Amino acid sequence: MRRPQLDIQLKTPDQIEKMRAAGLVVAEALRRMREAVAPGVSTAELDAIAESTIRAAGAVPSFQGYHGFPASICASVNEQVVHGIPAPTQVLRDGDIISLDCGAVLDGWHGDAAITVAVGDVDPALLRMAAVAEDAMWAGIAAAARGAASGRGRLTDISHAVETAVRKGGRYGIVDGYGGHGIGTEMHQDPHVLNYGRPGKGPRLVSGMALAIEPMITLGSPRTAELSDGWTVVTRDGSRAVHVEHSMALLPDGVWVLTAVDGGRERLGDLVTARQPAATA
């Protein structure tokens, strides 16, 4: 079932269960990479960890071969915003930050998420920026949940919530043009979800929508450039950047953060669907 105009794919609760399985594969790959991040580790080593984790779960890396992309993850270091290509020659150093973006497809359904990780002893300003991006992502997810529950929510309510949280957090650049997206039987689907904008615009937020929410912010200008490799996006002014992402779905009784191990319960509380079991002692 697809909504008209933007060709938005609406999922049944059972299909969302399948997306949850893919999302947990992604979550495990990101967990293992986070544990492995350290000075002296190459981004190619992190890529190998992700691929082995995904394939061991019976899934396939979404990114590998996507429009010719040569790896299982995007590994973006320091001024690299997104789409960094892992390489054995790119070795992490103390004080770096790295954004790890990972996707997996399991039984035909996709999961997609990203984290930003500190390497060793990192400037507190960078840690603060990463925390602001994380908070903004959760603000966007909460706005989607509340908008769907009220029956009055629109797509750009998410964008506005992300932007408001970033602006509240400090003076950061919100990367121009890039944002989240629909997700389901393809990794990238309608609609595009910008990280800034006025609320109350775009399609209604309804049960069955699945979206990847992914703030990308910088310590400087929001303007970017693409390197000659045809993939890596960097800040034009060389300022450091962070990128975080979760895939989430809207259900009749709440939101499900498909790539969060707890389904979003810690950050969202009662906004989370009952399909996500409450944590047990």
Short mmCIF file of C-alpha atoms in Angstrom, two decimals:
data_model
loop_
_atom_site.label_atom_id
_atom_site.label_comp_id
_atom_site.label_asym_id
_atom_site.label_seq_id
_atom_site.Cartn_x
_atom_site.Cartn_y
_atom_site.Cartn_z
CA MET A 1 0.00 0.00 0.00
CA ARG A 2 1.40 3.38 -0.97
CA ARG A 3 0.17 6.89 -0.36
CA PRO A 4 -0.27 9.00 -3.51
CA GLN A 5 1.90 11.91 -4.68
CA LEU A 6 5.14 11.11 -2.82
CA ASP A 7 4.78 7.33 -3.20
CA ILE A 8 5.06 6.71 0.54
CA GLN A 9 5.06 3.01 1.40
CA LEU A 10 2.83 2.19 4.36
CA LYS A 11 3.66 -0.97 6.28
CA THR A 12 1.43 -3.35 8.20
CA PRO A 13 2.30 -4.10 11.83
CA ASP A 14 3.60 -7.52 10.76
CA GLN A 15 5.87 -5.92 8.16
CA ILE A 16 7.14 -3.52 10.79
CA GLU A 17 8.00 -6.54 12.93
CA LYS A 18 10.23 -7.70 10.07
CA MET A 19 11.83 -4.27 9.89
CA ARG A 20 12.48 -4.50 13.62
CA ALA A 21 14.48 -7.68 13.04
CA ALA A 22 16.62 -5.88 10.45
CA GLY A 23 16.98 -2.93 12.80
CA LEU A 24 18.34 -5.11 15.58
CA VAL A 25 20.99 -6.49 13.22
CA VAL A 26 22.10 -2.92 12.53
CA ALA A 27 22.07 -2.12 16.25
CA GLU A 28 24.37 -5.07 16.96
CA ALA A 29 26.77 -4.10 14.19
CA LEU A 30 26.96 -0.55 15.55
CA ARG A 31 27.48 -1.83 19.09
CA ARG A 32 30.42 -3.97 18.02
CA MET A 33 31.96 -1.15 16.03
CA ARG A 34 31.56 1.29 18.91
CA GLU A 35 33.44 -1.11 21.16
CA ALA A 36 36.22 -1.45 18.58
CA VAL A 37 36.80 2.27 17.98
CA ALA A 38 40.21 3.29 19.35
CA PRO A 39 43.37 5.09 18.25
CA GLY A 40 45.24 2.92 15.75
CA VAL A 41 42.14 1.17 14.37
CA SER A 42 41.47 1.65 10.65
CA THR A 43 38.06 2.34 9.18
CA ALA A 44 38.51 -0.79 7.03
CA GLU A 45 38.73 -2.86 10.22
CA LEU A 46 35.45 -1.36 11.40
CA ASP A 47 33.88 -2.15 8.05
CA ALA A 48 34.95 -5.79 8.40
CA ILE A 49 33.36 -5.98 11.85
CA ALA A 50 30.07 -4.65 10.50
CA GLU A 51 30.00 -6.98 7.52
CA SER A 52 30.76 -10.09 9.56
CA THR A 53 28.10 -9.17 12.14
CA ILE A 54 25.46 -8.55 9.49
CA ARG A 55 26.17 -11.71 7.52
CA ALA A 56 26.33 -13.86 10.66
CA ALA A 57 22.75 -12.77 11.37
CA GLY A 58 21.62 -13.98 7.95
CA ALA A 59 21.31 -10.45 6.61
CA VAL A 60 23.09 -8.55 3.83
CA PRO A 61 24.83 -5.14 4.11
CA SER A 62 22.51 -2.60 2.48
CA PHE A 63 25.31 -0.25 1.50
CA GLN A 64 27.58 -2.74 -0.25
CA GLY A 65 27.20 -2.20 -3.99
CA TYR A 66 24.50 0.48 -3.55
CA HIS A 67 25.01 2.65 -6.65
CA GLY A 68 28.53 1.22 -6.66
CA PHE A 69 29.43 1.99 -3.04
CA PRO A 70 32.34 -0.34 -2.19
CA ALA A 71 31.82 -1.05 1.52
CA SER A 72 29.36 -2.18 4.19
CA ILE A 73 29.44 1.04 6.20
CA CYS A 74 30.03 4.73 5.74
CA ALA A 75 32.88 5.84 8.02
CA SER A 76 33.13 9.63 8.18
CA VAL A 77 35.98 11.12 10.22
CA ASN A 78 36.22 14.67 11.57
CA GLU A 79 35.26 17.10 8.74
CA GLN A 80 33.70 14.28 6.74
CA VAL A 81 29.94 14.58 7.19
CA VAL A 82 28.57 11.44 5.52
CA HIS A 83 29.38 8.72 2.97
CA GLY A 84 33.05 8.31 3.90
CA ILE A 85 34.54 5.20 2.29
CA PRO A 86 36.38 2.90 4.74
CA ALA A 87 40.05 2.31 3.94
CA PRO A 88 42.98 0.49 5.56
CA THR A 89 45.00 3.70 5.23
CA GLN A 90 42.51 5.75 7.25
CA VAL A 91 43.68 5.07 10.79
CA LEU A 92 41.94 6.69 13.74
CA ARG A 93 43.89 9.00 15.99
CA ASP A 94 43.38 10.26 19.51
CA GLY A 95 41.00 13.24 19.42
CA ASP A 96 39.15 12.19 16.25
CA ILE A 97 35.42 11.74 15.98
CA ILE A 98 33.94 9.20 13.61
CA SER A 99 30.39 8.81 12.32
CA LEU A 100 29.49 5.21 11.53
CA ASP A 101 26.47 4.71 9.28
CA CYS A 102 25.27 1.13 8.81
CA GLY A 103 22.44 -0.62 6.99
CA ALA A 104 21.23 -4.20 6.70
CA VAL A 105 18.51 -5.95 4.74
CA LEU A 106 16.89 -9.04 6.25
CA ASP A 107 14.11 -10.98 4.51
CA GLY A 108 13.65 -8.07 2.13
CA TRP A 109 13.31 -5.34 4.78
CA HIS A 110 15.87 -2.65 5.61
CA GLY A 111 17.30 -1.17 8.78
CA ASP A 112 19.51 1.95 8.84
CA ALA A 113 21.18 3.81 11.71
CA ALA A 114 24.25 5.89 12.52
CA ILE A 115 26.28 6.85 15.57
CA THR A 116 29.08 9.32 16.21
CA VAL A 117 31.88 7.97 18.40
CA ALA A 118 34.77 9.73 20.15
CA VAL A 119 38.26 8.34 19.59
CA GLY A 120 40.29 8.54 22.78
CA ASP A 121 40.48 11.95 24.46
CA VAL A 122 38.20 14.28 22.50
CA ASP A 123 37.53 18.02 22.76
CA PRO A 124 34.47 18.49 25.02
CA ALA A 125 32.97 20.84 22.41
CA LEU A 126 32.78 17.91 20.00
CA LEU A 127 31.19 15.68 22.62
CA ARG A 128 28.66 18.41 23.27
CA MET A 129 27.85 18.69 19.57
CA ALA A 130 27.30 14.94 19.34
CA ALA A 131 24.96 15.08 22.33
CA VAL A 132 23.00 17.94 20.73
CA ALA A 133 22.59 15.94 17.52
CA GLU A 134 21.39 12.93 19.52
CA ASP A 135 18.87 15.04 21.43
CA ALA A 136 17.65 16.58 18.18
CA MET A 137 17.12 13.15 16.62
CA TRP A 138 15.00 12.06 19.58
CA ALA A 139 13.07 15.32 19.47
CA GLY A 140 12.21 14.60 15.84
CA ILE A 141 11.10 11.06 16.64
CA ALA A 142 8.95 12.31 19.54
CA ALA A 143 7.35 14.90 17.27
CA ALA A 144 6.45 12.17 14.79
CA ALA A 145 4.89 10.05 17.53
CA ARG A 146 2.85 12.90 18.95
CA GLY A 147 1.79 14.09 15.52
CA ALA A 148 0.56 10.65 14.50
CA ALA A 149 -1.28 10.19 17.81
CA SER A 150 -3.08 13.52 17.46
CA GLY A 151 -4.03 12.90 13.84
CA ARG A 152 -2.83 16.40 12.97
CA GLY A 153 0.90 15.84 12.52
CA ARG A 154 2.69 16.68 9.29
CA LEU A 155 6.07 15.61 7.98
CA THR A 156 7.81 18.92 8.57
CA ASP A 157 6.84 18.82 12.24
CA ILE A 158 9.78 16.40 12.47
CA SER A 159 12.08 18.79 10.63
CA HIS A 160 11.04 21.69 12.83
CA ALA A 161 11.55 19.69 16.02
CA VAL A 162 15.06 18.67 14.94
CA GLU A 163 15.98 22.24 14.04
CA THR A 164 14.53 23.67 17.26
CA ALA A 165 16.52 21.22 19.37
CA VAL A 166 19.75 22.00 17.50
CA ARG A 167 19.23 25.76 17.84
CA LYS A 168 18.49 25.35 21.52
CA GLY A 169 21.70 23.35 21.94
CA GLY A 170 24.08 25.96 20.55
CA ARG A 171 25.42 27.66 17.43
CA TYR A 172 25.79 24.78 15.00
CA GLY A 173 25.45 24.47 11.27
CA ILE A 174 22.61 22.22 10.11
CA VAL A 175 23.90 20.63 6.91
CA ASP A 176 22.17 21.98 3.81
CA GLY A 177 20.04 19.64 1.73
CA TYR A 178 20.79 16.37 3.49
CA GLY A 179 18.35 14.60 5.81
CA GLY A 180 16.41 11.48 6.60
CA HIS A 181 14.15 9.39 4.40
CA GLY A 182 11.49 6.76 4.18
CA ILE A 183 12.66 3.18 4.57
CA GLY A 184 11.16 -0.25 4.00
CA THR A 185 11.62 -2.63 1.09
CA GLU A 186 14.21 -0.16 -0.19
CA MET A 187 16.81 1.65 1.87
CA HIS A 188 15.82 5.07 0.56
CA GLN A 189 12.17 5.86 -0.10
CA ASP A 190 9.88 8.85 -0.05
CA PRO A 191 9.62 11.12 1.80
CA HIS A 192 12.82 13.12 2.25
CA VAL A 193 13.00 14.43 5.83
CA LEU A 194 15.02 17.62 6.13
CA ASN A 195 16.53 18.60 9.47
CA TYR A 196 15.13 22.13 9.30
CA GLY A 197 11.96 23.86 8.19
CA ARG A 198 8.59 25.25 9.18
CA PRO A 199 6.10 22.89 10.82
CA GLY A 200 2.73 21.85 9.45
CA LYS A 201 3.79 21.04 5.88
CA GLY A 202 3.92 17.87 3.82
CA PRO A 203 2.04 14.58 4.14
CA ARG A 204 0.26 13.60 7.31
CA LEU A 205 2.05 11.41 9.81
CA VAL A 206 0.07 8.19 9.94
CA SER A 207 0.37 4.63 11.17
CA GLY A 208 2.46 2.50 8.83
CA MET A 209 5.01 5.18 7.98
CA ALA A 210 8.63 4.19 8.55
CA LEU A 211 11.28 6.90 8.51
CA ALA A 212 14.98 7.29 9.15
CA ILE A 213 15.62 10.46 11.16
CA GLU A 214 19.22 11.64 10.83
CA PRO A 215 20.53 15.02 11.97
CA MET A 216 23.89 16.15 10.57
CA ILE A 217 25.40 19.21 12.21
CA THR A 218 28.73 21.02 12.16
CA LEU A 219 30.80 23.34 14.34
CA GLY A 220 30.85 25.83 11.48
CA SER A 221 29.17 26.43 8.15
CA PRO A 222 26.36 24.14 6.97
CA ARG A 223 27.79 24.15 3.44
CA THR A 224 29.37 20.97 2.11
CA ALA A 225 31.28 19.62 -0.88
CA GLU A 226 31.66 16.15 -2.37
CA LEU A 227 35.17 14.77 -2.82
CA SER A 228 36.50 13.37 -6.09
CA ASP A 229 35.70 9.81 -4.96
CA GLY A 230 32.09 10.65 -5.77
CA TRP A 231 30.89 9.79 -2.26
CA THR A 232 32.57 11.49 0.68
CA VAL A 233 30.80 14.68 1.77
CA VAL A 234 32.92 17.16 3.75
CA THR A 235 32.35 20.56 5.33
CA ARG A 236 33.55 23.36 3.05
CA ASP A 237 35.18 25.23 5.91
CA GLY A 238 36.89 22.15 7.38
CA SER A 239 34.87 22.25 10.60
CA ARG A 240 34.07 18.99 12.34
CA ALA A 241 30.72 17.32 11.86
CA VAL A 242 28.53 14.72 13.54
CA HIS A 243 25.82 12.44 12.18
CA VAL A 244 23.34 10.27 14.09
CA GLU A 245 20.37 8.26 12.85
CA HIS A 246 17.62 5.87 13.89
CA SER A 247 14.95 4.16 11.81
CA MET A 248 11.50 4.32 13.36
CA ALA A 249 7.96 3.29 12.47
CA LEU A 250 4.55 4.61 13.47
CA LEU A 251 1.99 2.09 14.73
CA PRO A 252 -1.61 2.59 15.86
CA ASP A 253 -0.54 2.68 19.52
CA GLY A 254 2.77 4.50 19.28
CA VAL A 255 6.23 4.72 17.74
CA TRP A 256 8.80 1.95 17.48
CA VAL A 257 12.45 2.93 17.14
CA LEU A 258 13.47 -0.07 15.10
CA THR A 259 17.24 0.33 15.43
CA ALA A 260 17.26 1.05 19.18
CA VAL A 261 17.66 -2.06 21.33
CA ASP A 262 15.01 -0.82 23.77
CA GLY A 263 12.75 0.37 20.95
CA GLY A 264 13.12 3.94 22.21
CA ARG A 265 11.59 3.27 25.61
CA GLU A 266 14.29 5.08 27.64
CA ARG A 267 14.01 8.31 25.67
CA LEU A 268 10.33 8.24 24.70
CA GLY A 269 8.53 6.41 27.51
CA ASP A 270 4.82 5.87 26.87
CA LEU A 271 5.09 7.14 23.29
CA VAL A 272 6.51 3.71 22.40
CA THR A 273 4.22 0.97 21.09
CA ALA A 274 3.27 -1.97 23.29
CA ARG A 275 4.92 -4.21 20.68
CA GLN A 276 8.19 -3.18 22.27
CA PRO A 277 8.32 -5.10 25.57
CA ALA A 278 9.04 -3.10 28.67
CA ALA A 279 12.45 -3.71 30.20
CA THR A 280 12.53 -6.36 32.90
CA ALA A 281 14.65 -6.27 36.03
#
